[in-house]
Coordinates of C-alpha atoms in Angstrom, one line a residue:
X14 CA 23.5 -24.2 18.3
X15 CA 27.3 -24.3 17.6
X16 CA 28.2 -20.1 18.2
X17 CA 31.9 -20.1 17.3
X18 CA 33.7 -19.5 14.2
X19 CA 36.9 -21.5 12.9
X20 CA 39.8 -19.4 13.1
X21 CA 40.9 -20.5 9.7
X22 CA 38.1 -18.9 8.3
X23 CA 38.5 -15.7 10.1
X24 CA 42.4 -15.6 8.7
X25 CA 41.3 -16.4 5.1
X26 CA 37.6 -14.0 5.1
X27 CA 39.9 -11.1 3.6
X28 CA 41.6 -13.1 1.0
X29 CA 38.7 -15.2 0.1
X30 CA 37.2 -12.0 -1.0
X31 CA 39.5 -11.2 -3.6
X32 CA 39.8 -14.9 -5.3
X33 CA 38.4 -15.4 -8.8
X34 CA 35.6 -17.4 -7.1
X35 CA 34.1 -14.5 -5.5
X36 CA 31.1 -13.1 -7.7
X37 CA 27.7 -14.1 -6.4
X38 CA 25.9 -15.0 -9.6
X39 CA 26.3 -18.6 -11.0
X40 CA 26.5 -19.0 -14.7
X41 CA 24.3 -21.3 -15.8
X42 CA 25.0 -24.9 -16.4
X43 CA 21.6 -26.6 -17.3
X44 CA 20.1 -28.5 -14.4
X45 CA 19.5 -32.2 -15.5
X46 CA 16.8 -33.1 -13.3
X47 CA 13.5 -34.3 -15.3
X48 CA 11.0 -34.1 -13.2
X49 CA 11.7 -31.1 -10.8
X50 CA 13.8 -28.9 -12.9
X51 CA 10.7 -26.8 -14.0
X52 CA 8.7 -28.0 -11.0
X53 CA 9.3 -25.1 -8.5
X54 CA 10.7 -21.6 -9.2
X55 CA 13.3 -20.3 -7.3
X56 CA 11.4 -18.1 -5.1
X57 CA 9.8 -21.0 -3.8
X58 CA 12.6 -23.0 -2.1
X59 CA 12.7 -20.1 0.6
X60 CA 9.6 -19.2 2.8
X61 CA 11.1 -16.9 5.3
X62 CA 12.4 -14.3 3.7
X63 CA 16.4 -15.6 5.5
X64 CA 19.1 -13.3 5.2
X65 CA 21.7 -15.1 2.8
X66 CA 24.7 -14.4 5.5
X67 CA 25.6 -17.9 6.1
X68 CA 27.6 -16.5 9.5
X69 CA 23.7 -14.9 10.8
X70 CA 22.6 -18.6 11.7
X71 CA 26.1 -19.0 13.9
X72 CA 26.9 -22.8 13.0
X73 CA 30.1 -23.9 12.7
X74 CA 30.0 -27.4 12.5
X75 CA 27.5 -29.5 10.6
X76 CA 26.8 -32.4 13.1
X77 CA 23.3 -32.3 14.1
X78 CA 20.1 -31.7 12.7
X79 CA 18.4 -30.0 15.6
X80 CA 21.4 -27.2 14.9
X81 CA 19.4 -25.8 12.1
X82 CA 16.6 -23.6 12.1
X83 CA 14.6 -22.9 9.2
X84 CA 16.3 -19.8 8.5
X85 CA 19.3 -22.1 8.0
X86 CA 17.9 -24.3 6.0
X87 CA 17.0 -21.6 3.8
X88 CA 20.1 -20.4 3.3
X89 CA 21.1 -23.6 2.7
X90 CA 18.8 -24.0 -0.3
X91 CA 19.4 -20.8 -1.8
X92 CA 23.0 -21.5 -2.4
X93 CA 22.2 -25.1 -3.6
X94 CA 19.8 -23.6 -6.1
X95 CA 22.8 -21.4 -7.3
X96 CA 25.1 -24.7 -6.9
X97 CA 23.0 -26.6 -9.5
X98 CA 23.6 -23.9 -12.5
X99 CA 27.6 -23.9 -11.4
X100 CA 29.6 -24.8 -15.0
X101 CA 33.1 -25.8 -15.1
X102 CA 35.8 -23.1 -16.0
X103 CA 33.4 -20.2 -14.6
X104 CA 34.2 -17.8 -11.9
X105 CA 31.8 -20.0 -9.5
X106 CA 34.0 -23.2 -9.9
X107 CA 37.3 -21.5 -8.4
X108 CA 35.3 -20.6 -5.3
X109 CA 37.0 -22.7 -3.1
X110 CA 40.6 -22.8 -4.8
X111 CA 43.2 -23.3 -2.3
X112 CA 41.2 -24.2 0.8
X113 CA 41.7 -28.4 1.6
X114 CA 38.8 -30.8 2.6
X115 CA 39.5 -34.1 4.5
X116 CA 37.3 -37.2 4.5
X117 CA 37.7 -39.6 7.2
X118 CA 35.2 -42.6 5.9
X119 CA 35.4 -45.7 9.0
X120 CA 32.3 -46.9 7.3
X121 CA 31.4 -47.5 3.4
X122 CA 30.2 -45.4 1.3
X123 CA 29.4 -44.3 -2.1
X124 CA 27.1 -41.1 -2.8
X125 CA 28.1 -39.2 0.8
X126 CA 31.9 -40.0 -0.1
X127 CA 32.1 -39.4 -3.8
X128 CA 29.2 -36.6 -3.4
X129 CA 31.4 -34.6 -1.0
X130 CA 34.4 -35.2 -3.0
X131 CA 32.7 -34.2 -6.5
X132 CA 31.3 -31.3 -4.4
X133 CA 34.9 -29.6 -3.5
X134 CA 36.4 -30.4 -6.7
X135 CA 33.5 -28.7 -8.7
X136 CA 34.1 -25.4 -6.9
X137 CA 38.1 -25.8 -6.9
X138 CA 38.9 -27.4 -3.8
X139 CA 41.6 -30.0 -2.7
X140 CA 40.8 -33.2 -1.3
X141 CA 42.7 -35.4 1.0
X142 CA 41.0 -39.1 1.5
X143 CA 41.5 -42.1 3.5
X144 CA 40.2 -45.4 2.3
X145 CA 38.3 -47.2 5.2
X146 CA 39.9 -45.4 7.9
X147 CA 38.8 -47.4 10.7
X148 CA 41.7 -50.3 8.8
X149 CA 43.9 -47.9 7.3
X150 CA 44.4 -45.0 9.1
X151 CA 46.5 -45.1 13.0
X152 CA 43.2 -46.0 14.3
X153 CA 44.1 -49.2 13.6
X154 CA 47.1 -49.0 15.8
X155 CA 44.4 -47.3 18.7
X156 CA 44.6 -43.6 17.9
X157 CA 41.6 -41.6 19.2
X158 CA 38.7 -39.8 16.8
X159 CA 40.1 -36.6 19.1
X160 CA 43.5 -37.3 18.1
X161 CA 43.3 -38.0 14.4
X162 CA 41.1 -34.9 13.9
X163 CA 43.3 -32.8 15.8
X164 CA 46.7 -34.0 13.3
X165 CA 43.8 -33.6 10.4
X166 CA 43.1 -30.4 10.6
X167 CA 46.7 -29.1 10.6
X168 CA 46.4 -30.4 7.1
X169 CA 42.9 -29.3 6.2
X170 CA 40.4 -26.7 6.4
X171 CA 37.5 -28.7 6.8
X172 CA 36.8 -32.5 7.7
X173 CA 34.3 -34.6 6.6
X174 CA 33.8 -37.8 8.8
X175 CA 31.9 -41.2 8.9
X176 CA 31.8 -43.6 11.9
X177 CA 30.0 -46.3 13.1
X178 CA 29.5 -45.2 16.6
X179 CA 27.0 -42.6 17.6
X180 CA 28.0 -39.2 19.0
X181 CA 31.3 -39.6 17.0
X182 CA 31.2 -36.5 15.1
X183 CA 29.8 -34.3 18.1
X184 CA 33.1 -35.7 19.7
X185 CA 35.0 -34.6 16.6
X186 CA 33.7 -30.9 16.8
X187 CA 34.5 -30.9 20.0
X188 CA 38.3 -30.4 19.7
X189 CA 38.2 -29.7 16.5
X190 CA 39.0 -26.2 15.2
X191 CA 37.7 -26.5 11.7
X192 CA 34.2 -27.3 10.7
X193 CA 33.5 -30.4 10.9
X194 CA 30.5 -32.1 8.7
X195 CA 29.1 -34.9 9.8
X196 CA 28.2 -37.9 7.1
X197 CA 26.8 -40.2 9.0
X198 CA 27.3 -41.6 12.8
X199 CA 26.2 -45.0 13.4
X200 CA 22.3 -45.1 13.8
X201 CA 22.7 -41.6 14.9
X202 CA 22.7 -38.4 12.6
X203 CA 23.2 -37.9 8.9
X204 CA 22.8 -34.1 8.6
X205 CA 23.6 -33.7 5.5
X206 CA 21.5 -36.4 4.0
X207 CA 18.6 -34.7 6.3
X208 CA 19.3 -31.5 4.2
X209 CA 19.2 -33.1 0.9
X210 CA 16.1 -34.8 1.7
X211 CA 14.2 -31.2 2.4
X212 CA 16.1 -30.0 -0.7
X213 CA 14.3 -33.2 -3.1
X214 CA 11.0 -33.2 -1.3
X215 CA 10.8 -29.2 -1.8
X216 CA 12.1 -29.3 -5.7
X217 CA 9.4 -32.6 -6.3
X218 CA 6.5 -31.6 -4.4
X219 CA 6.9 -27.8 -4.3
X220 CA 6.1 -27.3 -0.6
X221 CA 7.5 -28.8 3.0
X222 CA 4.5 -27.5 4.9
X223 CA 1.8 -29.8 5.1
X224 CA 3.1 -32.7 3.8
X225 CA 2.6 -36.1 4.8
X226 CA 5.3 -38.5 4.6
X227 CA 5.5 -42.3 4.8
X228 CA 8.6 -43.9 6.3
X229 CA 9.3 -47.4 5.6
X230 CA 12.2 -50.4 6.6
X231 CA 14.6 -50.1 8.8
X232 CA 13.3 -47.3 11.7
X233 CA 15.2 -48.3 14.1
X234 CA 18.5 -48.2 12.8
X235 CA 17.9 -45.5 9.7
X236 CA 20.1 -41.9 10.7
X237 CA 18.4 -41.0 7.6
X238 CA 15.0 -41.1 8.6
X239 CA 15.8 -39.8 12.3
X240 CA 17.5 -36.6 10.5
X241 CA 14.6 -36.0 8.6
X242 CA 12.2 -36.5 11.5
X243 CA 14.0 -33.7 13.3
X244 CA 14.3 -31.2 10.0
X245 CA 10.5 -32.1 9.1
X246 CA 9.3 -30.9 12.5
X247 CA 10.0 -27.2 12.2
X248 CA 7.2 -27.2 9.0
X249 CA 3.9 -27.0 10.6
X250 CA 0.9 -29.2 8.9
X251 CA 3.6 -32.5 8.6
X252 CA 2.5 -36.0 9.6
X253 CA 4.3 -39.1 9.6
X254 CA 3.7 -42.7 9.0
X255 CA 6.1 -45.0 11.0
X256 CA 6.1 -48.7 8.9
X257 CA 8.5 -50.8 9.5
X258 CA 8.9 -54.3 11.3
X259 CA 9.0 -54.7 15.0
X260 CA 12.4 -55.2 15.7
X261 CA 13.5 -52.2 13.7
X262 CA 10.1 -49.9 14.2
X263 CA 11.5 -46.0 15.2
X264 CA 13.4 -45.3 18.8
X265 CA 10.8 -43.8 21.4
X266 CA 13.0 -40.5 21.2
X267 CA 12.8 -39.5 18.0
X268 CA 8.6 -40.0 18.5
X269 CA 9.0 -38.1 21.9
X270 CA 10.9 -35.1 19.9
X271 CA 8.0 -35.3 17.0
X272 CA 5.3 -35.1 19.9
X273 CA 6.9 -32.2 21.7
X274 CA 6.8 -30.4 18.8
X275 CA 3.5 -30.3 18.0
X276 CA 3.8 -33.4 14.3
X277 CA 1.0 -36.1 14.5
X278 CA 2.8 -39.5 13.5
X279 CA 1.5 -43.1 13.4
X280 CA 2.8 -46.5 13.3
X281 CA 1.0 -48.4 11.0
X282 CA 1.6 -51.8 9.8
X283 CA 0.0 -51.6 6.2
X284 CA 2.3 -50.1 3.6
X285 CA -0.2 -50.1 0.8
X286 CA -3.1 -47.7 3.3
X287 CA 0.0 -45.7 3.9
X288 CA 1.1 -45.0 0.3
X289 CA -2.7 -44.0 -1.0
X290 CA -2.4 -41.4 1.5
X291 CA 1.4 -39.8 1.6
X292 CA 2.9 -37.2 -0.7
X293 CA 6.4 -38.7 -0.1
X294 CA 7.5 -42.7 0.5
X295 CA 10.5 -42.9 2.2
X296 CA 12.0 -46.3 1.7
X297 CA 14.9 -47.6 3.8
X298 CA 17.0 -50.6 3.4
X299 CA 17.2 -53.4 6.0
X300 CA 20.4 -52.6 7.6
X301 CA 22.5 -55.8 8.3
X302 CA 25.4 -54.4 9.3
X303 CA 23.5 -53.2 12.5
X304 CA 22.2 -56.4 13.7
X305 CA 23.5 -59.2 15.6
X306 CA 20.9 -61.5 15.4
X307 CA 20.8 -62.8 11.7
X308 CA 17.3 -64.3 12.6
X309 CA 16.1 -60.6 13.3
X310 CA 17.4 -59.7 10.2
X311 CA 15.8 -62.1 8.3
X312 CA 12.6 -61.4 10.4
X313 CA 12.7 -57.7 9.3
X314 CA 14.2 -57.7 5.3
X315 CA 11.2 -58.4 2.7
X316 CA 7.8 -57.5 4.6
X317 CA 8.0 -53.9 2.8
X318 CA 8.8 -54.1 -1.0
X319 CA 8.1 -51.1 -3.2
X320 CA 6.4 -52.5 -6.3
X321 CA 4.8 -51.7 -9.4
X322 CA 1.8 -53.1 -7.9
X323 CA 1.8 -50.3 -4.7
X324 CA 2.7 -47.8 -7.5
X325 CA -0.8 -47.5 -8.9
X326 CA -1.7 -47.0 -5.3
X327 CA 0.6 -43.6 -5.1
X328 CA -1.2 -40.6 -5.7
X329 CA 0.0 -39.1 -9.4
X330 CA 2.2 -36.3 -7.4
X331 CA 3.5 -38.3 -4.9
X332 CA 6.9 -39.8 -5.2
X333 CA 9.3 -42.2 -3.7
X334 CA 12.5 -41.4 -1.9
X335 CA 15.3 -43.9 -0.8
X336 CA 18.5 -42.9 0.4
X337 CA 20.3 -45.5 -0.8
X338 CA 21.8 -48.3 -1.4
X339 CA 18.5 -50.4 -1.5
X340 CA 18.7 -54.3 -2.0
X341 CA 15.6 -55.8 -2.7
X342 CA 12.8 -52.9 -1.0
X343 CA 12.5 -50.8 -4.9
X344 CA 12.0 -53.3 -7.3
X345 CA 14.3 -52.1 -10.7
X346 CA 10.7 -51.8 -12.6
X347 CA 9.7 -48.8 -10.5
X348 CA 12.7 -46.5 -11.4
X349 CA 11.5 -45.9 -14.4
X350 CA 8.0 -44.2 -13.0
X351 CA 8.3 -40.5 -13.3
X352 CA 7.7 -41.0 -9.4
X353 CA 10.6 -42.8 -8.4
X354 CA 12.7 -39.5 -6.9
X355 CA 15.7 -41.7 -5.7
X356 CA 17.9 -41.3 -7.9
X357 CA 17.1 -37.4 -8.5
X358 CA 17.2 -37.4 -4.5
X359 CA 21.4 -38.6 -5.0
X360 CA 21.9 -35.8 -7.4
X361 CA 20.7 -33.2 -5.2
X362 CA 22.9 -34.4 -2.5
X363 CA 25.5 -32.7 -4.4
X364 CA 24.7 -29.2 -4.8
X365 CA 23.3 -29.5 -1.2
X366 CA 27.1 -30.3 -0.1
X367 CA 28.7 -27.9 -2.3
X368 CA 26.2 -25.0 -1.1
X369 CA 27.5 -26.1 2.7
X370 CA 31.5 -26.5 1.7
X371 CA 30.8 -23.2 0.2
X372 CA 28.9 -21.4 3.4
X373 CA 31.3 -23.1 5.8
X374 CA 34.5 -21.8 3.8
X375 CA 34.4 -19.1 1.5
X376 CA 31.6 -16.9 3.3
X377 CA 33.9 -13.6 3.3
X378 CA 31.5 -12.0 6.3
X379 CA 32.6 -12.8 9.9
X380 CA 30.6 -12.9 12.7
X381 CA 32.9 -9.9 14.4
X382 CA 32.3 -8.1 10.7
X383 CA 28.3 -8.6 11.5
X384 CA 28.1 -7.4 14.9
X385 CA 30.0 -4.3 13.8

């Protein structure tokens, strides 16, 4: 786990403290979410009793899944509980005046991107953007990752990145001396995303422990799903249903880290067994922008749809989860099932990213101020 504070952070703790965005309680702003506003009280997104002290769980960066424990994740969820009753013009929404985010997108995007962006503006934050970075950015003219976040954080207090290759944001923390949040590397981590996930399944269901949890398309390639594989596995009673076509079914490691730890998972090859029996379906999209063999993709897209049919199969409080953007796995008829969590799921990525922008910025307790 990363141990080591920015020093930007350290320089700022005392005059963070005196902003207009430091009092603790949010006023509240109404949360718009139908199904799970009234689902589970507050008291029930936390199991551990975590101390709130974002600086106790010692992460700097957000790149990696397995970095957080479930006291972080409470913490985490606490915060994003006070994030959802944040209203414009408060106290709350000035919390991170004057500090600076970066985005560094190589890949698309739409909810991570805008998500982030709408995150640090609702709290009173700067952000500074590039559009397709891999194109227009220096990297086109053969810059380093190490070198572009080392300028970028002379001009930013945190840096939000997305790249195609795998391991590129662990590279990125590794000279960089603000946090660095990863938004997706490749087929590799999507922390974040991981975290938003726990945050939807806990608001919808009331309960990560002893859940089961189907996930369906693209295994192979999904971050998404390999996130949540890791986060699931510190809540004991979880099981997992692997379904997805053979050229994309999950990576051995991701099933060797589930077995280590204790989680019973199975690959099955029946979607509609699966979703009589889960309390959340995770559906992925076929990713073609991973494959190079347009045969395998056209092997692997359309053997899982979620229907109105497999609805009536779903147990009354289960519910559906997709990351997003699907093509043609959700058919349009099932979003308007009091089940389909998707686009609930998107909203919640939101607060989840303003509770971390919040946690890794404006905390006003060091780590030297702890051990005191």
């Amino acid at each position: 786990m990363q141990t080591a504070l920015h020093s930007r952070c350290q320089r700022t703790c005392k005059a963070a403290s005196s902003r207009p965005g430091s009092a603790k309680v949010p006023v509240c702003r109404g949360a718009s979410l139908t199904r799970s506003a009234t689902a589970t009280p507050a008291g029930a997104l936390t199991n551990n009793g975590a101390s709130m002290d974002w600086h106790l769980q010692k992460l700097k960066h957000v790149v990696d899944s397995g970095d957080f424990n479930r006291a972080a994740v409470d913490v985490v969820f606490k915060e994003a509980l006070k994030m959802e009753k944040v209203r414009p013009g408060s106290p709350e929404s000035r919390v991170l005046e004057g500090y600076i985010m970066s985005t560094l997108f190589y890949e698309p995007s739409t909810r991570t991107r805008l998500s982030f962006e709408s995150a640090m503006s609702r709290l009173g934050g700067t952000v500074l953007s590039t559009e397709s970075a891999g194109e227009y950015s220096s990297a086109a003219k053969g810059e380093t990752l190490e070198d572009t976040v080392r300028t970028v954080e002379g001009y930013a207090d945190c840096i939000v990145i997305r790249h195609s290759q795998e391991g590129s944001a662990k590279r990125a923390a590794a000279v960089a001396s603000v946090p660095i949040l990863n938004a997706g590397d490749g087929p590799g981590q999507h922390p974040t995303q991981a975290l938003l996930d726990l945050y939807t399944i806990q608001r919808e269901i009331g309960r990560l422990e002893n859940i089961k949890i189907g996930m369906v398309g693209d295994l192979a390639n999904g971050r998404t799903v390999r996130s949540l594989c890791m986060c699931l596995s510190m809540y004991p009673g979880v099981e997992v249903f692997f379904v997805a076509p053979d050229v994309v079914r999950m990576r051995d490691d991701v099933k060797d880290y589930l077995t280590k730890r204790g989680v019973k998972w199975t690959e099955v090859s029946d979607l509609r067994e699966v979703a009589g029996l889960v309390d959340v379906l995770y559906q992925t999209r076929i990713q073609r922008e991973r494959f190079t063999d347009m045969d395998s993709y056209n092997a692997a897209r359309g053997k899982y749809i979620i229907d109105k049919e497999l609805m009536k199969i779903l147990q009354p409080h289960a519910v559906v989860m997709h990351p997003l953007p699907r093509v043609d796995e959700i058919t349009t008829d099932v979003d308007s099932d009091p089940r389909a969590a998707y686009f609930r799921q998107a909203r919640n990525g939101l607060y989840v990213r303003m509770a971390l922008l919040k946690l890794c910025l404006a905390d006003k307790m060091t780590a030297d101020d702890l051990n005191k």
